[in-house]
Amino acid sequence: MSKAGAKLFVILQSLLPKRLISGLVFRLTRLRLRWFKNLCIRAFCRLYPIRMDEALKPKIGDYASFNEFFTRELRPGVRSLDGPSARILCPVDGTVSQAGQIDGQRLLQAKGRSYTLTALLNDAELAAVFDGGSFATVYLAPYNYHRVHMPVDGTLLSMRYVPGALYSVNPSTVNGVDNLFASNERIVCEFTTAVGRMAQILVGAFNVGSMATVWAGDVTPRKERSVDYRRYDVQQVHLARGAEMGRFNMGSTVIVLFEPGAVCLDPAMAPGRAVELGQTLALTGVQARPGAG
């Protein structure tokens, strides 16, 4: 997309009733009219390079709705989720938007644009935990697999729903809207792991009618537009490395945060690189040091 086209796209989004349109998409994608969902799925498969051979259910007729197709499960063994415990897994299929060290409190969004941890997490105390740590931001295009998995074994500490806008999170918008990820609706999931605390943030977007976690079900859409913070000290939620932790019901972005010194990001996590669930996101700090192991 040209610079002029990208700018026009951003302006158009600011004028559209994004929440109303996203709500309509939410309802349409869940319709269980056979002819309608088949029509939508076939059109989608013609528009995007969908790899149905990887799906647990490879036939269009196997899905009751478009949303069921969109959040389709992968066949066992299609992604490698094994390997040494020092290997931190990429949690999704997608394209790396940015990755690297957190510069004090700031994360890079795009060239010339950054945002703060406190704004992203909506929690200054939690932001201090990751100050100077590592991060990776991965964009999920419409054709990608849309379930989100655990990079490492973890125990859930808290979940925070933060209301916000619903701008698209495609590259044109990322390059054109300040503080995009800290402005959009999002779910912040905090875990304790063998490498310290980790946060995995699911960022909502235009046409993302719903985001869900395996422990809470659908977290969005919701009528109440206020911050919802929940601790999980009593209700223990343990998730193994590679286990599903959530899903997007349309395309969006995942941001993963690690404490300072906890991990060394893999060089393959470079902006613009296509990545898959299960490939190496990082190595633990001990294993990553020269001469270790």
mmCIF file of C-alpha atoms in Angstrom:
data_model
loop_
_atom_site.group_PDB
_atom_site.id
_atom_site.type_symbol
_atom_site.label_atom_id
_atom_site.label_comp_id
_atom_site.label_asym_id
_atom_site.label_seq_id
_atom_site.Cartn_x
_atom_site.Cartn_y
_atom_site.Cartn_z
ATOM 1 C CA MET A 1 0.000 0.000 0.000
ATOM 2 C CA SER A 2 1.331 3.468 -0.921
ATOM 3 C CA LYS A 3 1.962 6.096 1.774
ATOM 4 C CA ALA A 4 -1.036 8.092 0.539
ATOM 5 C CA GLY A 5 -3.210 4.974 0.552
ATOM 6 C CA ALA A 6 -2.070 4.017 4.053
ATOM 7 C CA LYS A 7 -2.822 7.515 5.355
ATOM 8 C CA LEU A 8 -6.277 7.440 3.760
ATOM 9 C CA PHE A 9 -6.916 4.009 5.322
ATOM 10 C CA VAL A 10 -6.088 5.365 8.792
ATOM 11 C CA ILE A 11 -8.321 8.417 8.291
ATOM 12 C CA LEU A 12 -11.173 6.208 7.088
ATOM 13 C CA GLN A 13 -10.908 4.065 10.216
ATOM 14 C CA SER A 14 -11.236 7.123 12.446
ATOM 15 C CA LEU A 15 -14.544 7.947 10.739
ATOM 16 C CA LEU A 16 -16.076 4.466 10.733
ATOM 17 C CA PRO A 17 -18.300 3.167 13.585
ATOM 18 C CA LYS A 18 -15.720 0.479 14.384
ATOM 19 C CA ARG A 19 -17.483 -1.057 17.382
ATOM 20 C CA LEU A 20 -20.813 -1.267 15.545
ATOM 21 C CA ILE A 21 -19.194 -2.924 12.520
ATOM 22 C CA SER A 22 -17.200 -5.315 14.719
ATOM 23 C CA GLY A 23 -20.406 -6.270 16.552
ATOM 24 C CA LEU A 24 -22.118 -6.997 13.243
ATOM 25 C CA VAL A 25 -19.186 -9.154 12.134
ATOM 26 C CA PHE A 26 -19.382 -10.994 15.475
ATOM 27 C CA ARG A 27 -22.998 -11.978 14.768
ATOM 28 C CA LEU A 28 -22.583 -12.800 11.075
ATOM 29 C CA THR A 29 -19.575 -15.064 11.629
ATOM 30 C CA ARG A 30 -21.596 -17.141 14.102
ATOM 31 C CA LEU A 31 -24.616 -17.717 11.873
ATOM 32 C CA ARG A 32 -25.254 -21.432 11.419
ATOM 33 C CA LEU A 33 -26.871 -21.154 7.986
ATOM 34 C CA ARG A 34 -25.144 -23.808 5.912
ATOM 35 C CA TRP A 35 -25.332 -21.970 2.575
ATOM 36 C CA PHE A 36 -24.164 -18.681 4.135
ATOM 37 C CA LYS A 37 -21.172 -20.040 6.040
ATOM 38 C CA ASN A 38 -20.101 -22.177 3.048
ATOM 39 C CA LEU A 39 -20.289 -19.123 0.786
ATOM 40 C CA CYS A 40 -18.200 -17.080 3.235
ATOM 41 C CA ILE A 41 -15.606 -19.811 3.759
ATOM 42 C CA ARG A 42 -15.171 -20.446 0.022
ATOM 43 C CA ALA A 43 -14.801 -16.717 -0.663
ATOM 44 C CA PHE A 44 -12.267 -16.427 2.167
ATOM 45 C CA CYS A 45 -10.237 -19.362 0.833
ATOM 46 C CA ARG A 46 -10.134 -17.765 -2.620
ATOM 47 C CA LEU A 47 -9.040 -14.441 -1.152
ATOM 48 C CA TYR A 48 -6.324 -15.773 1.175
ATOM 49 C CA PRO A 49 -3.766 -18.633 1.049
ATOM 50 C CA ILE A 50 -5.501 -20.878 3.590
ATOM 51 C CA ARG A 51 -3.621 -24.112 4.399
ATOM 52 C CA MET A 52 -6.543 -26.442 4.982
ATOM 53 C CA ASP A 53 -4.218 -29.460 4.815
ATOM 54 C CA GLU A 54 -2.951 -28.389 8.265
ATOM 55 C CA ALA A 55 -6.426 -28.235 9.801
ATOM 56 C CA LEU A 56 -7.833 -30.993 11.982
ATOM 57 C CA LYS A 57 -11.029 -30.673 9.911
ATOM 58 C CA PRO A 58 -9.919 -30.060 6.297
ATOM 59 C CA LYS A 59 -13.399 -29.948 4.707
ATOM 60 C CA ILE A 60 -15.563 -26.815 4.578
ATOM 61 C CA GLY A 61 -18.644 -28.863 5.411
ATOM 62 C CA ASP A 62 -17.116 -29.895 8.743
ATOM 63 C CA TYR A 63 -17.616 -26.395 10.209
ATOM 64 C CA ALA A 64 -20.915 -25.205 11.675
ATOM 65 C CA SER A 65 -20.121 -21.493 11.241
ATOM 66 C CA PHE A 66 -17.539 -19.193 9.696
ATOM 67 C CA ASN A 67 -16.110 -18.436 13.138
ATOM 68 C CA GLU A 68 -15.604 -22.135 13.815
ATOM 69 C CA PHE A 69 -13.644 -22.309 10.553
ATOM 70 C CA PHE A 70 -11.691 -19.146 11.348
ATOM 71 C CA THR A 71 -10.567 -20.499 14.736
ATOM 72 C CA ARG A 72 -9.924 -23.964 13.293
ATOM 73 C CA GLU A 73 -7.726 -26.373 15.209
ATOM 74 C CA LEU A 74 -4.477 -27.713 13.754
ATOM 75 C CA ARG A 75 -3.771 -31.396 13.251
ATOM 76 C CA PRO A 76 -1.573 -32.893 16.000
ATOM 77 C CA GLY A 77 2.093 -32.758 15.012
ATOM 78 C CA VAL A 78 1.722 -29.982 12.418
ATOM 79 C CA ARG A 79 3.764 -27.640 14.663
ATOM 80 C CA SER A 80 6.799 -28.705 16.676
ATOM 81 C CA LEU A 81 6.159 -27.951 20.341
ATOM 82 C CA ASP A 82 8.929 -30.135 21.763
ATOM 83 C CA GLY A 83 12.653 -29.619 22.292
ATOM 84 C CA PRO A 84 14.871 -28.572 25.217
ATOM 85 C CA SER A 85 13.205 -26.784 28.118
ATOM 86 C CA ALA A 86 15.514 -23.811 27.485
ATOM 87 C CA ARG A 87 13.683 -23.182 24.207
ATOM 88 C CA ILE A 88 10.945 -20.535 24.509
ATOM 89 C CA LEU A 89 8.277 -21.097 21.851
ATOM 90 C CA CYS A 90 6.731 -18.573 19.512
ATOM 91 C CA PRO A 91 3.076 -18.529 20.697
ATOM 92 C CA VAL A 92 1.383 -17.952 17.322
ATOM 93 C CA ASP A 93 1.584 -18.084 13.545
ATOM 94 C CA GLY A 94 2.104 -14.599 12.125
ATOM 95 C CA THR A 95 4.597 -11.922 11.140
ATOM 96 C CA VAL A 96 7.015 -10.244 13.533
ATOM 97 C CA SER A 97 6.063 -6.594 13.907
ATOM 98 C CA GLN A 98 8.852 -5.691 16.343
ATOM 99 C CA ALA A 99 11.068 -7.491 18.852
ATOM 100 C CA GLY A 100 13.968 -6.581 21.090
ATOM 101 C CA GLN A 101 14.875 -4.989 24.390
ATOM 102 C CA ILE A 102 12.467 -2.736 26.236
ATOM 103 C CA ASP A 103 14.206 0.637 26.350
ATOM 104 C CA GLY A 104 13.474 1.582 29.924
ATOM 105 C CA GLN A 105 9.695 1.807 29.851
ATOM 106 C CA ARG A 106 9.342 2.107 26.072
ATOM 107 C CA LEU A 107 8.546 -0.528 23.438
ATOM 108 C CA LEU A 108 9.075 0.068 19.740
ATOM 109 C CA GLN A 109 5.850 0.036 17.706
ATOM 110 C CA ALA A 110 7.283 1.078 14.332
ATOM 111 C CA LYS A 111 10.048 3.316 13.028
ATOM 112 C CA GLY A 112 9.722 6.611 14.867
ATOM 113 C CA ARG A 113 6.850 5.391 17.063
ATOM 114 C CA SER A 114 6.931 3.871 20.546
ATOM 115 C CA TYR A 115 4.652 3.451 23.556
ATOM 116 C CA THR A 116 5.084 2.819 27.268
ATOM 117 C CA LEU A 117 4.730 -0.357 29.291
ATOM 118 C CA THR A 118 2.493 1.406 31.793
ATOM 119 C CA ALA A 119 0.085 2.491 29.057
ATOM 120 C CA LEU A 120 0.048 -1.001 27.526
ATOM 121 C CA LEU A 121 -0.459 -2.897 30.791
ATOM 122 C CA ASN A 122 -2.599 -0.259 32.518
ATOM 123 C CA ASP A 123 -0.572 -1.031 35.648
ATOM 124 C CA ALA A 124 2.543 0.890 36.737
ATOM 125 C CA GLU A 125 3.570 -1.777 39.280
ATOM 126 C CA LEU A 126 3.454 -4.589 36.715
ATOM 127 C CA ALA A 127 5.207 -2.381 34.152
ATOM 128 C CA ALA A 128 8.159 -2.000 36.552
ATOM 129 C CA VAL A 129 8.649 -5.794 36.479
ATOM 130 C CA PHE A 130 9.382 -5.737 32.742
ATOM 131 C CA ASP A 131 11.284 -2.431 32.643
ATOM 132 C CA GLY A 132 14.452 -3.147 30.619
ATOM 133 C CA GLY A 133 13.289 -6.656 29.678
ATOM 134 C CA SER A 134 12.564 -8.266 26.311
ATOM 135 C CA PHE A 135 9.491 -8.171 24.085
ATOM 136 C CA ALA A 136 8.147 -9.596 20.849
ATOM 137 C CA THR A 137 5.123 -8.334 18.913
ATOM 138 C CA VAL A 138 3.560 -10.669 16.337
ATOM 139 C CA TYR A 139 0.795 -9.683 13.912
ATOM 140 C CA LEU A 140 -1.760 -12.322 12.908
ATOM 141 C CA ALA A 141 -3.068 -11.803 9.370
ATOM 142 C CA PRO A 142 -6.569 -13.053 8.470
ATOM 143 C CA TYR A 143 -5.137 -16.224 6.878
ATOM 144 C CA ASN A 144 -3.052 -17.233 9.911
ATOM 145 C CA TYR A 145 -3.946 -19.848 12.516
ATOM 146 C CA HIS A 146 -5.723 -17.843 15.229
ATOM 147 C CA ARG A 147 -5.169 -19.723 18.461
ATOM 148 C CA VAL A 148 -2.607 -18.444 20.952
ATOM 149 C CA HIS A 149 -0.352 -20.851 22.852
ATOM 150 C CA MET A 150 2.051 -20.761 25.795
ATOM 151 C CA PRO A 151 5.730 -20.003 25.053
ATOM 152 C CA VAL A 152 6.748 -21.756 28.299
ATOM 153 C CA ASP A 153 5.129 -23.594 31.225
ATOM 154 C CA GLY A 154 3.267 -21.037 33.307
ATOM 155 C CA THR A 155 0.859 -20.437 36.176
ATOM 156 C CA LEU A 156 -1.667 -17.648 35.696
ATOM 157 C CA LEU A 157 -1.386 -14.828 38.247
ATOM 158 C CA SER A 158 -3.833 -12.291 36.858
ATOM 159 C CA MET A 159 -5.913 -11.209 33.879
ATOM 160 C CA ARG A 160 -6.823 -7.620 33.105
ATOM 161 C CA TYR A 161 -9.329 -6.512 30.473
ATOM 162 C CA VAL A 162 -8.555 -2.981 29.279
ATOM 163 C CA PRO A 163 -11.216 -1.272 27.136
ATOM 164 C CA GLY A 164 -10.106 0.761 24.162
ATOM 165 C CA ALA A 165 -10.434 1.513 20.474
ATOM 166 C CA LEU A 166 -10.694 -1.054 17.693
ATOM 167 C CA TYR A 167 -8.291 0.200 15.044
ATOM 168 C CA SER A 168 -6.907 -2.309 12.576
ATOM 169 C CA VAL A 169 -3.474 -3.620 13.587
ATOM 170 C CA ASN A 170 -2.185 -4.244 10.064
ATOM 171 C CA PRO A 171 1.206 -2.727 9.098
ATOM 172 C CA SER A 172 -0.316 0.415 7.545
ATOM 173 C CA THR A 173 -2.115 1.297 10.774
ATOM 174 C CA VAL A 174 0.841 0.324 12.983
ATOM 175 C CA ASN A 175 2.962 2.802 11.016
ATOM 176 C CA GLY A 176 0.293 5.511 11.074
ATOM 177 C CA VAL A 177 -1.356 5.570 14.527
ATOM 178 C CA ASP A 178 0.531 6.610 17.672
ATOM 179 C CA ASN A 179 0.268 4.351 20.756
ATOM 180 C CA LEU A 180 -1.838 1.867 18.781
ATOM 181 C CA PHE A 181 -1.349 -1.204 20.981
ATOM 182 C CA ALA A 182 -1.781 0.862 24.156
ATOM 183 C CA SER A 183 -4.983 2.396 22.754
ATOM 184 C CA ASN A 184 -6.815 -0.645 21.400
ATOM 185 C CA GLU A 185 -8.933 -2.988 23.511
ATOM 186 C CA ARG A 186 -6.725 -5.699 25.025
ATOM 187 C CA ILE A 187 -6.378 -8.540 27.516
ATOM 188 C CA VAL A 188 -3.246 -8.613 29.698
ATOM 189 C CA CYS A 189 -2.392 -12.076 31.050
ATOM 190 C CA GLU A 190 0.325 -12.294 33.715
ATOM 191 C CA PHE A 191 2.088 -15.610 34.413
ATOM 192 C CA THR A 192 4.792 -16.882 36.703
ATOM 193 C CA THR A 193 7.237 -19.196 34.922
ATOM 194 C CA ALA A 194 10.614 -20.868 35.407
ATOM 195 C CA VAL A 195 12.228 -17.827 33.743
ATOM 196 C CA GLY A 196 10.425 -15.302 35.934
ATOM 197 C CA ARG A 197 7.264 -13.404 35.259
ATOM 198 C CA MET A 198 5.883 -13.250 31.729
ATOM 199 C CA ALA A 199 3.010 -11.257 30.265
ATOM 200 C CA GLN A 200 1.111 -12.220 27.147
ATOM 201 C CA ILE A 201 -1.148 -9.490 25.763
ATOM 202 C CA LEU A 202 -3.932 -10.133 23.259
ATOM 203 C CA VAL A 203 -4.676 -6.904 21.388
ATOM 204 C CA GLY A 204 -8.119 -6.448 19.860
ATOM 205 C CA ALA A 205 -8.674 -4.835 16.469
ATOM 206 C CA PHE A 206 -11.208 -3.749 13.882
ATOM 207 C CA ASN A 207 -13.531 -6.696 13.115
ATOM 208 C CA VAL A 208 -12.183 -8.682 16.076
ATOM 209 C CA GLY A 209 -15.619 -9.455 17.451
ATOM 210 C CA SER A 210 -14.312 -11.540 20.326
ATOM 211 C CA MET A 211 -11.205 -12.565 22.230
ATOM 212 C CA ALA A 212 -11.229 -15.585 24.510
ATOM 213 C CA THR A 213 -9.015 -17.408 27.005
ATOM 214 C CA VAL A 214 -9.188 -21.091 27.902
ATOM 215 C CA TRP A 215 -9.902 -20.314 31.572
ATOM 216 C CA ALA A 216 -12.496 -17.532 31.185
ATOM 217 C CA GLY A 217 -14.096 -18.222 27.797
ATOM 218 C CA ASP A 218 -15.160 -15.151 25.780
ATOM 219 C CA VAL A 219 -13.713 -12.050 27.454
ATOM 220 C CA THR A 220 -14.962 -9.742 24.705
ATOM 221 C CA PRO A 221 -17.331 -8.402 23.469
ATOM 222 C CA ARG A 222 -18.780 -7.010 26.690
ATOM 223 C CA LYS A 223 -21.341 -4.392 27.634
ATOM 224 C CA GLU A 224 -19.353 -2.846 30.482
ATOM 225 C CA ARG A 225 -16.548 -0.692 29.081
ATOM 226 C CA SER A 226 -14.394 -0.522 32.195
ATOM 227 C CA VAL A 227 -11.153 -2.146 33.343
ATOM 228 C CA ASP A 228 -11.754 -5.622 34.789
ATOM 229 C CA TYR A 229 -8.893 -7.025 36.896
ATOM 230 C CA ARG A 230 -8.961 -10.567 38.266
ATOM 231 C CA ARG A 231 -6.452 -12.450 40.404
ATOM 232 C CA TYR A 232 -6.067 -16.220 40.125
ATOM 233 C CA ASP A 233 -4.435 -17.004 43.472
ATOM 234 C CA VAL A 234 -7.232 -19.388 44.500
ATOM 235 C CA GLN A 235 -8.406 -20.644 41.117
ATOM 236 C CA GLN A 236 -5.131 -22.214 40.025
ATOM 237 C CA VAL A 237 -4.586 -22.226 36.248
ATOM 238 C CA HIS A 238 -1.473 -24.104 35.096
ATOM 239 C CA LEU A 239 -0.682 -24.251 31.383
ATOM 240 C CA ALA A 240 2.082 -26.329 29.822
ATOM 241 C CA ARG A 241 4.455 -25.033 27.175
ATOM 242 C CA GLY A 242 2.678 -25.247 23.819
ATOM 243 C CA ALA A 243 -0.810 -25.480 25.355
ATOM 244 C CA GLU A 244 -3.553 -23.241 23.996
ATOM 245 C CA MET A 245 -4.188 -20.206 26.216
ATOM 246 C CA GLY A 246 -6.558 -18.136 24.082
ATOM 247 C CA ARG A 247 -7.816 -17.237 20.636
ATOM 248 C CA PHE A 248 -8.846 -14.379 18.397
ATOM 249 C CA ASN A 249 -12.106 -14.654 16.531
ATOM 250 C CA MET A 250 -10.637 -12.386 13.851
ATOM 251 C CA GLY A 251 -7.034 -11.319 13.149
ATOM 252 C CA SER A 252 -5.009 -9.264 15.599
ATOM 253 C CA THR A 253 -1.706 -9.009 17.514
ATOM 254 C CA VAL A 254 0.039 -10.750 20.427
ATOM 255 C CA ILE A 255 2.730 -9.086 22.550
ATOM 256 C CA VAL A 256 4.962 -11.179 24.848
ATOM 257 C CA LEU A 257 7.007 -9.604 27.662
ATOM 258 C CA PHE A 258 9.859 -11.083 29.721
ATOM 259 C CA GLU A 259 11.780 -9.768 32.732
ATOM 260 C CA PRO A 260 15.302 -8.314 32.289
ATOM 261 C CA GLY A 261 17.928 -11.019 31.742
ATOM 262 C CA ALA A 262 15.364 -13.816 31.536
ATOM 263 C CA VAL A 263 15.711 -14.677 27.852
ATOM 264 C CA CYS A 264 17.761 -13.984 24.748
ATOM 265 C CA LEU A 265 15.562 -13.436 21.694
ATOM 266 C CA ASP A 266 16.278 -15.553 18.632
ATOM 267 C CA PRO A 267 17.769 -13.547 15.714
ATOM 268 C CA ALA A 268 14.949 -14.897 13.501
ATOM 269 C CA MET A 269 12.538 -12.655 15.438
ATOM 270 C CA ALA A 270 13.207 -9.752 13.080
ATOM 271 C CA PRO A 271 10.565 -7.275 11.853
ATOM 272 C CA GLY A 272 8.790 -8.514 8.744
ATOM 273 C CA ARG A 273 9.744 -12.171 9.246
ATOM 274 C CA ALA A 274 7.011 -14.793 8.966
ATOM 275 C CA VAL A 275 6.957 -17.055 12.026
ATOM 276 C CA GLU A 276 5.061 -20.150 13.102
ATOM 277 C CA LEU A 277 3.768 -21.476 16.381
ATOM 278 C CA GLY A 278 6.470 -23.586 18.030
ATOM 279 C CA GLN A 279 9.559 -22.134 16.400
ATOM 280 C CA THR A 280 12.167 -20.703 18.758
ATOM 281 C CA LEU A 281 11.193 -17.283 20.087
ATOM 282 C CA ALA A 282 14.038 -17.110 22.593
ATOM 283 C CA LEU A 283 16.377 -19.113 24.799
ATOM 284 C CA THR A 284 16.511 -18.856 28.563
ATOM 285 C CA GLY A 285 19.143 -16.490 29.949
ATOM 286 C CA VAL A 286 21.502 -19.230 31.186
ATOM 287 C CA GLN A 287 21.389 -21.252 27.968
ATOM 288 C CA ALA A 288 21.716 -18.127 25.817
ATOM 289 C CA ARG A 289 25.024 -16.937 27.329
ATOM 290 C CA PRO A 290 28.173 -17.673 25.258
ATOM 291 C CA GLY A 291 29.681 -20.992 26.278
ATOM 292 C CA ALA A 292 26.624 -22.070 28.261
ATOM 293 C CA GLY A 293 25.435 -25.647 28.093
#
